[in-house]
Amino acid sequence: MKLVVGNWKMYPKTLGNAKMIFAEVKRAAARTPKAKTVICAPYPYLPILLAARGRVAVGAQNCFWEDEGARTGEVSPAMLASIGASHVILGHSERRGLGETNEEVARKAKAAAARGLTVILCVGEKARDEHGAYYAEVRDQLVGSLAGFPKTAVRRLIVAYEPIWAIGRRARRAASPADHREMSIHIRRHLADLFGKKDAFRIPILYGGSVDDTNAEGFLGDGAADGFLIGRVSLDPERFGSIIALAARRV
Ligand code: PGA
């Protein structure tokens, strides 16, 4: 089953809007049981969305690596698990851009998995060069961010390939389906080195970066993506709903 994950980032501004968008996403997800929909929302909205979730799974966009402590401003995996959140995005490029390191992401991933959360680990190169050095950049992120991740928890691991140059308003374009296909083969090879071939093949690899309702189909087909991590368009329930419907047609 394909996976469509919305990354709301620091949007929308009010709880009222969050509820409205979520209600529409929930309706779209209810119409298309053959795809799995996840919304990763800002912390304050999580309990409210969880109470209304229906078929939509609800997750966070970050967490700390300890379950409790004197850590002002942090939120722990235990807290997320206790309110019923099921997923957490870790290592998003916007957090790495604020200084988050592979070591920190690895600690977070291990702690989140230990609490039963499904980790959506983001990796992706800053830019592409003609010599292919970006392959090593993605490998280093992947291997560094999964250091110590227990083999017993791989069923709670999802990888999102998000080339930074393709993310957000400043992106000139999405990657191509072929870009994603090639990188996901590379990623899976390293996942196989870490966890063994059998488990590596079960880890979904999502594409993220300027996904919309016009380019999604290509990623699911030629791109061989197991689903998407979607920023901007996840706040537009109509377009997001069309992507869920597309994904549901590709079981
Ligand atoms: P975008 O963001 O879909 O707005 O490019 C993707 C992401 O950052 O997860």
mmCIF file of N, CA and C and ligand atoms in Angstrom, residues 7 9 92-94 162 166-169 208-211 229-233, ligand 1:
data_model
loop_
_atom_site.group_PDB
_atom_site.id
_atom_site.type_symbol
_atom_site.label_atom_id
_atom_site.label_comp_id
_atom_site.label_asym_id
_atom_site.label_seq_id
_atom_site.Cartn_x
_atom_site.Cartn_y
_atom_site.Cartn_z
ATOM 1 N N ASN A 7 3.526 16.868 5.364
ATOM 2 C CA ASN A 7 4.376 17.550 6.339
ATOM 3 C C ASN A 7 3.891 18.998 6.397
ATOM 4 N N LYS A 9 4.743 21.301 8.307
ATOM 5 C CA LYS A 9 5.764 22.282 8.738
ATOM 6 C C LYS A 9 5.146 23.219 9.780
ATOM 7 N N HIS A 92 14.643 16.149 8.974
ATOM 8 C CA HIS A 92 14.207 16.957 7.833
ATOM 9 C C HIS A 92 15.279 18.006 7.515
ATOM 10 N N SER A 93 15.434 18.316 6.246
ATOM 11 C CA SER A 93 16.520 19.242 5.855
ATOM 12 C C SER A 93 16.348 20.610 6.514
ATOM 13 N N GLU A 94 15.097 20.988 6.810
ATOM 14 C CA GLU A 94 14.914 22.300 7.453
ATOM 15 C C GLU A 94 15.419 22.271 8.895
ATOM 16 N N GLU A 162 14.534 13.348 -0.059
ATOM 17 C CA GLU A 162 14.119 14.717 -0.359
ATOM 18 C C GLU A 162 15.326 15.554 -0.775
ATOM 19 N N ALA A 166 15.091 20.525 -4.445
ATOM 20 C CA ALA A 166 13.737 20.367 -5.008
ATOM 21 C C ALA A 166 12.647 20.714 -4.000
ATOM 22 N N ILE A 167 13.053 21.133 -2.784
ATOM 23 C CA ILE A 167 12.075 21.366 -1.721
ATOM 24 C C ILE A 167 11.668 22.831 -1.627
ATOM 25 N N GLY A 168 10.398 23.048 -1.409
ATOM 26 C CA GLY A 168 9.923 24.368 -0.982
ATOM 27 C C GLY A 168 9.746 25.375 -2.101
ATOM 28 N N ARG A 169 9.382 26.577 -1.681
ATOM 29 C CA ARG A 169 9.028 27.641 -2.630
ATOM 30 C C ARG A 169 10.178 28.050 -3.534
ATOM 31 N N GLY A 208 10.105 13.141 -1.759
ATOM 32 C CA GLY A 208 9.601 14.439 -1.306
ATOM 33 C C GLY A 208 10.353 15.564 -1.985
ATOM 34 N N GLY A 209 9.655 16.666 -2.250
ATOM 35 C CA GLY A 209 10.268 17.820 -2.917
ATOM 36 C C GLY A 209 9.405 18.255 -4.082
ATOM 37 N N SER A 210 8.570 19.278 -3.837
ATOM 38 C CA SER A 210 7.695 19.831 -4.884
ATOM 39 C C SER A 210 6.763 18.798 -5.515
ATOM 40 N N VAL A 211 6.296 17.849 -4.701
ATOM 41 C CA VAL A 211 5.296 16.903 -5.218
ATOM 42 C C VAL A 211 3.960 17.633 -5.326
ATOM 43 N N LEU A 229 6.343 12.328 0.648
ATOM 44 C CA LEU A 229 6.342 13.265 1.775
ATOM 45 C C LEU A 229 6.092 14.635 1.144
ATOM 46 N N ILE A 230 4.985 15.227 1.510
ATOM 47 C CA ILE A 230 4.511 16.419 0.781
ATOM 48 C C ILE A 230 4.403 17.614 1.710
ATOM 49 N N GLY A 231 5.037 18.713 1.328
ATOM 50 C CA GLY A 231 4.973 19.932 2.125
ATOM 51 C C GLY A 231 3.798 20.801 1.707
ATOM 52 N N ARG A 232 4.079 21.805 0.839
ATOM 53 C CA ARG A 232 3.066 22.819 0.479
ATOM 54 C C ARG A 232 1.708 22.242 0.105
ATOM 55 N N VAL A 233 1.706 21.251 -0.776
ATOM 56 C CA VAL A 233 0.425 20.769 -1.295
ATOM 57 C C VAL A 233 -0.375 20.001 -0.232
HETATM 58 P P1 PGA B 1 7.488 20.706 -0.533
HETATM 59 O O1 PGA B 1 8.185 20.224 0.820
HETATM 60 O O2 PGA B 1 6.513 19.628 -0.929
HETATM 61 O O3 PGA B 1 6.814 21.986 -0.174
HETATM 62 O O4 PGA B 1 8.583 20.876 -1.552
HETATM 63 C C1 PGA B 1 8.548 18.886 1.029
HETATM 64 C C2 PGA B 1 9.184 18.738 2.391
HETATM 65 O O5 PGA B 1 9.964 19.621 2.783
HETATM 66 O O6 PGA B 1 8.929 17.752 3.116
#
